[in-house]
CSV table of C-alpha atoms in Angstrom, one decimal:
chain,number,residue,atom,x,y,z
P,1,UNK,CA,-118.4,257.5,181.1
P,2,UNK,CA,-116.5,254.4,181.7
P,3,UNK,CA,-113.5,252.9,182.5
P,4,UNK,CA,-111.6,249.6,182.2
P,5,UNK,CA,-109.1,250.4,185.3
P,6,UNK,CA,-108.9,253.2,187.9
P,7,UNK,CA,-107.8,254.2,191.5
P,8,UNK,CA,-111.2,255.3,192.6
P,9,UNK,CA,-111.1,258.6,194.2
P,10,UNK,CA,-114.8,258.1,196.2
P,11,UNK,CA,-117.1,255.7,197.3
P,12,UNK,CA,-118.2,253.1,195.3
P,13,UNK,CA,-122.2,253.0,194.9
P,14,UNK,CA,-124.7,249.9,194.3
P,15,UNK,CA,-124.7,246.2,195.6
P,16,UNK,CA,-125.3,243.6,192.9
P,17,UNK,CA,-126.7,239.9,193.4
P,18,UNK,CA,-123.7,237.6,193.3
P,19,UNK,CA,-121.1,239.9,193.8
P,20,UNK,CA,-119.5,239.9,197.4
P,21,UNK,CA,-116.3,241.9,197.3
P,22,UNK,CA,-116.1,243.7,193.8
P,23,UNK,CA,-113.1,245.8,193.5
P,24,UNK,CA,-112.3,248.9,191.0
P,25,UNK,CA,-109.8,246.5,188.5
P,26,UNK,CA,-106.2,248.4,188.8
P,27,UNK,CA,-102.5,247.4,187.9
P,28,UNK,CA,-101.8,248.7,191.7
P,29,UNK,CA,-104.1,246.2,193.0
P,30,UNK,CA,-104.8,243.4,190.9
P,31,UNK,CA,-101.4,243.1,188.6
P,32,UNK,CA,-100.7,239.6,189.7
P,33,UNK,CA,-104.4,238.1,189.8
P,34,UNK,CA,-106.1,235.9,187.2
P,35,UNK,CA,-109.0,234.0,186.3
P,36,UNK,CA,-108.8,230.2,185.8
P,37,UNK,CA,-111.4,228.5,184.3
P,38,UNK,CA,-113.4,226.3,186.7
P,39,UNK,CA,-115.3,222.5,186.4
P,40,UNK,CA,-118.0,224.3,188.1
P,41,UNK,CA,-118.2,227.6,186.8
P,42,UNK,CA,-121.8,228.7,187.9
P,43,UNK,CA,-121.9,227.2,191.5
P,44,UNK,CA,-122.0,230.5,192.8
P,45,UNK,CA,-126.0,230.4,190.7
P,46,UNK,CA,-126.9,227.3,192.4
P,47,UNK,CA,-127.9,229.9,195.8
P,48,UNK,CA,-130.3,231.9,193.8
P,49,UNK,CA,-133.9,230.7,192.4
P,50,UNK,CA,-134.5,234.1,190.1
P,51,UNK,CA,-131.9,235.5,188.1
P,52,UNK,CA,-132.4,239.4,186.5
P,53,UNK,CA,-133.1,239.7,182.6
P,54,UNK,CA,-132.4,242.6,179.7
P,55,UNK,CA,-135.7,242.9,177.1
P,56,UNK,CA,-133.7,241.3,174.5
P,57,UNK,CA,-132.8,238.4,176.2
P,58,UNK,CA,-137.0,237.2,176.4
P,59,UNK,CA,-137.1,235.3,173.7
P,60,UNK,CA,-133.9,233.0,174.2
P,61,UNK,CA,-134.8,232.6,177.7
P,62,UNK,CA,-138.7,231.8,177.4
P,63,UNK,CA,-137.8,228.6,176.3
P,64,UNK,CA,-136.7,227.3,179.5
P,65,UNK,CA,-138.0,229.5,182.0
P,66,UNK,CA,-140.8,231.6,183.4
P,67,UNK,CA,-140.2,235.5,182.6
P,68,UNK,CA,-141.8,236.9,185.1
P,69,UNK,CA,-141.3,241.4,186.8
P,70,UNK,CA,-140.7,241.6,190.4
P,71,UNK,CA,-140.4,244.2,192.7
P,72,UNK,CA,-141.8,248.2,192.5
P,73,UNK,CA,-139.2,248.6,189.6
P,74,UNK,CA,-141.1,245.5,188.1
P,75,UNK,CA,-137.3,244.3,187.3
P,76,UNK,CA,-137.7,241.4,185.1
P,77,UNK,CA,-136.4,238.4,186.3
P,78,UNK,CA,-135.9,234.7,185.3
P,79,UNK,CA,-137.1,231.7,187.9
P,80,UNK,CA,-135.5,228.9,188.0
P,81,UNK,CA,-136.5,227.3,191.1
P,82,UNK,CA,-139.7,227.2,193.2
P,83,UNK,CA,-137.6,228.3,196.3
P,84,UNK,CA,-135.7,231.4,197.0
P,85,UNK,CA,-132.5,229.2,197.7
P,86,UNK,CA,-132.7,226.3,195.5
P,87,UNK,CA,-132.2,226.6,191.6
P,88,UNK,CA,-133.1,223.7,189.9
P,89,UNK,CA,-131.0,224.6,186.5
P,90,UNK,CA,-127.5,224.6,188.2
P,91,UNK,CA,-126.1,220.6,188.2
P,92,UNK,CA,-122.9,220.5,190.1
P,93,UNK,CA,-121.9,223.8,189.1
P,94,UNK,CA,-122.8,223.8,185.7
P,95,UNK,CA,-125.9,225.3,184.0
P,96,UNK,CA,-128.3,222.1,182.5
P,97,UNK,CA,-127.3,221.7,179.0
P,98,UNK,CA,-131.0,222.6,177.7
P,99,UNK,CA,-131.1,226.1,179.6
P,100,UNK,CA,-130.4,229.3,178.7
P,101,UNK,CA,-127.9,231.2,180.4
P,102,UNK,CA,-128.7,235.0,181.0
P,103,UNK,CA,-125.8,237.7,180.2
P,104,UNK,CA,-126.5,238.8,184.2
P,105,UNK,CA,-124.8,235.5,185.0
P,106,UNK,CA,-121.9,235.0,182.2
P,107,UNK,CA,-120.6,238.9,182.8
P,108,UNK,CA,-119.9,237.3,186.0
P,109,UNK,CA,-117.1,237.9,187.6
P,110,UNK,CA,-116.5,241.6,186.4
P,111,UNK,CA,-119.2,244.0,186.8
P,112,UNK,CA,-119.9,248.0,186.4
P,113,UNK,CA,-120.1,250.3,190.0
P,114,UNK,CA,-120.6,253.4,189.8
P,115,UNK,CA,-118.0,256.4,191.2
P,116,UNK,CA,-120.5,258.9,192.5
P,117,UNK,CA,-117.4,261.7,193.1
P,118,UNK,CA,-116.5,260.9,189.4
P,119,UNK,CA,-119.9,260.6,187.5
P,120,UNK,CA,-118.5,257.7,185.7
P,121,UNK,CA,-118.6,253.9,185.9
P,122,UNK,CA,-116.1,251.7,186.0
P,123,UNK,CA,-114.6,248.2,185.7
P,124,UNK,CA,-114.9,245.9,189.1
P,125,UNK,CA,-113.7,242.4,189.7
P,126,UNK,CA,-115.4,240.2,192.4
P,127,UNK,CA,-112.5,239.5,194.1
P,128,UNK,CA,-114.4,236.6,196.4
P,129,UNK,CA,-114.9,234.8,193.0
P,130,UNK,CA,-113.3,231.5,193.6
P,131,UNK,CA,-111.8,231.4,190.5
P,132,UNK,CA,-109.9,234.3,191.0
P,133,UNK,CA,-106.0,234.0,192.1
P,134,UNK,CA,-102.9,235.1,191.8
P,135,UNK,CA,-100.9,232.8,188.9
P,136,UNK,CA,-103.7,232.3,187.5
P,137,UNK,CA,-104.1,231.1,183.7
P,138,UNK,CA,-105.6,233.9,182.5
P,139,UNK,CA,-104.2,237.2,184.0
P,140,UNK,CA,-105.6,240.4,184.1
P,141,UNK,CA,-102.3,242.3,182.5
P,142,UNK,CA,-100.2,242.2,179.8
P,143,UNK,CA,-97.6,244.2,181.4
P,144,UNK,CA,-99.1,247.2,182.7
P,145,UNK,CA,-102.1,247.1,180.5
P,146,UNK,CA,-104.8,245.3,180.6
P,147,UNK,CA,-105.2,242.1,179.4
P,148,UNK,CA,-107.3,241.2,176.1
P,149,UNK,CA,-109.5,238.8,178.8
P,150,UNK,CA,-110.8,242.5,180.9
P,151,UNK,CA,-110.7,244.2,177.8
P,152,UNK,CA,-113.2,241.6,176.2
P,153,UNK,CA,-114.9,241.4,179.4
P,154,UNK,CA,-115.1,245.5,179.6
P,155,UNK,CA,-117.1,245.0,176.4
P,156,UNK,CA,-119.4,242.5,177.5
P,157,UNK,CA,-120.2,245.1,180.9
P,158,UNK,CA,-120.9,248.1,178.3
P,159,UNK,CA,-122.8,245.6,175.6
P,160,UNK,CA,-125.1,244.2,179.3
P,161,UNK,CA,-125.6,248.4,180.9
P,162,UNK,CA,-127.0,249.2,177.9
P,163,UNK,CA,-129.3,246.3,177.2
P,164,UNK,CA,-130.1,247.2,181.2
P,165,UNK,CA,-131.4,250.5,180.1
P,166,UNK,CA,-133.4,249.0,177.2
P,167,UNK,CA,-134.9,247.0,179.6
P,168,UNK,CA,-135.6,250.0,182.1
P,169,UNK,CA,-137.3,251.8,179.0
P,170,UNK,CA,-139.3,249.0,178.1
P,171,UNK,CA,-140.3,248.4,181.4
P,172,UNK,CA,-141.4,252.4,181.2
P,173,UNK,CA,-143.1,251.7,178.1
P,174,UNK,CA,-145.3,248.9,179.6
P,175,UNK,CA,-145.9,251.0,183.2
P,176,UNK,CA,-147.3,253.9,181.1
P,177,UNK,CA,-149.9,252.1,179.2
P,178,UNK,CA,-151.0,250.5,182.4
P,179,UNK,CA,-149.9,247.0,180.8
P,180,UNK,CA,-149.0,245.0,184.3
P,181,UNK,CA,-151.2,243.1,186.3
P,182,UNK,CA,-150.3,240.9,189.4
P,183,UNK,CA,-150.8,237.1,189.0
P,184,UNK,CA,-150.1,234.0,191.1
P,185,UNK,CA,-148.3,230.6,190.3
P,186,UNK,CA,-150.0,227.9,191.8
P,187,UNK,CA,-150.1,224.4,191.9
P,188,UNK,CA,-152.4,221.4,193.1
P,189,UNK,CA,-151.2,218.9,194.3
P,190,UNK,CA,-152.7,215.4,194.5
P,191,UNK,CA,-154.1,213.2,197.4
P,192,UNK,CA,-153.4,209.1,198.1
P,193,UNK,CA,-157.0,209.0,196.6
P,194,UNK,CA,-156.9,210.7,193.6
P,195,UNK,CA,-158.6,213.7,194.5
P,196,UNK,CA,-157.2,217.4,194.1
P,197,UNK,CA,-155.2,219.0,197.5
P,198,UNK,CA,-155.1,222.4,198.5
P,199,UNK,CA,-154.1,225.0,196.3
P,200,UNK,CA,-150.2,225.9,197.1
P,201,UNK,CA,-149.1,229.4,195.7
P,202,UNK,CA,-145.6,229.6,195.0
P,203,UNK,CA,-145.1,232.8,193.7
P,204,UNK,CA,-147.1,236.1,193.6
P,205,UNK,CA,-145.4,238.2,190.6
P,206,UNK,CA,-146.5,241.1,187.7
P,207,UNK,CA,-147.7,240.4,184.5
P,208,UNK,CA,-148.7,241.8,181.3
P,209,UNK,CA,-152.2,241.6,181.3
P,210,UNK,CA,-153.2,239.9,177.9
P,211,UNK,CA,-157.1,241.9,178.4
P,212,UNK,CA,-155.2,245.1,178.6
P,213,UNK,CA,-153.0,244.6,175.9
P,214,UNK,CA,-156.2,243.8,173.5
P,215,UNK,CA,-157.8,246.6,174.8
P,216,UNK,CA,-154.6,249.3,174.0
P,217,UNK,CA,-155.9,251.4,170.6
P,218,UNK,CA,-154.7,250.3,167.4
P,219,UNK,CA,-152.0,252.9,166.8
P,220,UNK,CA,-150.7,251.4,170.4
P,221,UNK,CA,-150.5,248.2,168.8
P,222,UNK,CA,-148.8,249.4,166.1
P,223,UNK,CA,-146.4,251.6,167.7
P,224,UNK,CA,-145.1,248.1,169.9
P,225,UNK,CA,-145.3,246.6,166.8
P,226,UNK,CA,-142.9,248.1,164.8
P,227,UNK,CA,-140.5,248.9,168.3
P,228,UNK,CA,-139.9,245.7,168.9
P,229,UNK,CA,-142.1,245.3,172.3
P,230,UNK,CA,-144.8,243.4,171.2
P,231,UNK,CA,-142.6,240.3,170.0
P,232,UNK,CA,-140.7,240.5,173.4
P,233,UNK,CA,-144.2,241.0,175.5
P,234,UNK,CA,-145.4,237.9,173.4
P,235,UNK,CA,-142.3,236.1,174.6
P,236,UNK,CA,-142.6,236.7,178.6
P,237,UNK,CA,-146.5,235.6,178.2
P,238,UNK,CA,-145.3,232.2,176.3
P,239,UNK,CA,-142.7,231.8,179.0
P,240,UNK,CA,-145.2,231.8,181.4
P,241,UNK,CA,-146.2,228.1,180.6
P,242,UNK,CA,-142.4,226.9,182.2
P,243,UNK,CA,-144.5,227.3,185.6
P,244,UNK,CA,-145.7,223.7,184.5
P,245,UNK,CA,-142.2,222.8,183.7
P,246,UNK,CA,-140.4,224.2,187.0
P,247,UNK,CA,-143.4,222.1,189.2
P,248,UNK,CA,-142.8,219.2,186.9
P,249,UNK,CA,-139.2,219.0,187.4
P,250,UNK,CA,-139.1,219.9,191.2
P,251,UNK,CA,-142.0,217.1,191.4
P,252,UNK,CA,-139.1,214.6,189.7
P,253,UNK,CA,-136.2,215.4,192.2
P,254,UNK,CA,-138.7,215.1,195.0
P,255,UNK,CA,-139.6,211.3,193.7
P,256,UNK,CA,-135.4,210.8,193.1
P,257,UNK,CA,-134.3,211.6,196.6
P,258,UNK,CA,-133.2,208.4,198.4
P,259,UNK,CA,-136.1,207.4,201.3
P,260,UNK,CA,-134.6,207.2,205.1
P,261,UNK,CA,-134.6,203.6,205.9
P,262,UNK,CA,-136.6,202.6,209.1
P,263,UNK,CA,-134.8,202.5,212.3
């Protein structure tokens, strides 16, 4: 059960990257505030060097970044930087033309939390958003009722949780037939002379093992076949070739930055 505005009656439950003060959405509370739209709408990415990904989302992303499962839940994220506070997408604010921006990100600032005393979810608003005011060019009411902007955005939240329970199954679907591996992403750098450095790992992560796959029965291969996984397990092993990309481009800003001059 969901809804788009509500007094909650208990505690809310769940913390969510990005979000630092989320806030049931309620005429009470929130009938003056807005959005307006901002030069630098995804600043608030730039902190962050993995972003969280739904299944259907792996072939869009793949093309510009690693897809990669992290964590005991083996959530499937996005990198997008080599470290955990630098993103290498974001460009003043904005996302690089070329990449692709997840639905994690662009649901952003409203989100679901769920009312534990209520078994529901509901509608939240990040109200430490910057680009959230009172005034604002696009408000959050029309009169009393909710504006067509949260009722468009309350679509978007119920469109993302149920991608995010795809994903959960898929992810289910992949731990059952004992799919997942862990693999490193390294990278060797080069000496003045030519000759190769030491080995740096950058990230330790899961994997879907490409030995295991082959090895599944044909009727598995089938069954992922005609459910869709097997195009989307395809896409996260393609992805994995951006690790080239992400050391190439961070090997580019390093050559860019300005050298101190000598004292």
């Amino acid at each position: 059960m969901t809804d788009t505005t509500t007094q909650a009656s208990g505690p809310l439950s769940g913390t969510v990257l990005f979000y630092t003060q989320p806030e049931p959405i309620s005429f009470e509370a929130h009938s003056k505030l807005g959005v307006t739209p901002s030069d630098q709408p995804y600043a608030f990415v730039a902190q962050t060097n993995v972003v969280p990904l739904t299944v259907t989302e792996f072939a869009p992303a793949a093309l510009s970044y690693p897809i990669i499962f992290v964590g005991e839940q083996k959530q499937p994220v996005v990198a997008m930087g080599l470290r955990q506070n630098d993103n290498m997408f974001i460009e003043n604010g904005q996302f690089r033309p070329d990449a692709y921006i997840p639905a994690y990100v662009r649901r952003y600032p409203f989100v679901f939390a769920n009312d534990d005393s209520q078994q529901r979810m509901i509608l939240c608003i990040d109200r430490a958003a910057p680009f959230v005011s009172e005034n604002a060019e696009v408000p959050l009411f029309d009169g009393d009722q909710p504006s067509a902007y949260v009722n468009n955005a309350m679509e978007f939240c119920n469109n993302f949780e149920q991608e995010r329970i795809r994903t959960e199954s898929f992810v289910k679907l992949l731990t059952d037939l004992d799919l997942f591996e862990v693999r490193e992403a390294t990278f060797t750098p080069r000496n003045p002379d030519g000759s190769a450095g030491a080995v740096q790992k950058l990230a330790e992560y899961f994997a879907i093992s490409e030995d295991k796959l082959k090895a599944l029965p044909a009727d598995k291969l089938v069954e992922l076949r005609d459910n869709g996984a097997l195009g989307q397990i395809y896409a996260h092993l393609v992805s994995l070739l951006g690790w080239d990309r992400l050391i190439s481009v961070a090997l580019q800003r390093a050559n860019d930055m300005p050298v101190a001059a000598n004292a």
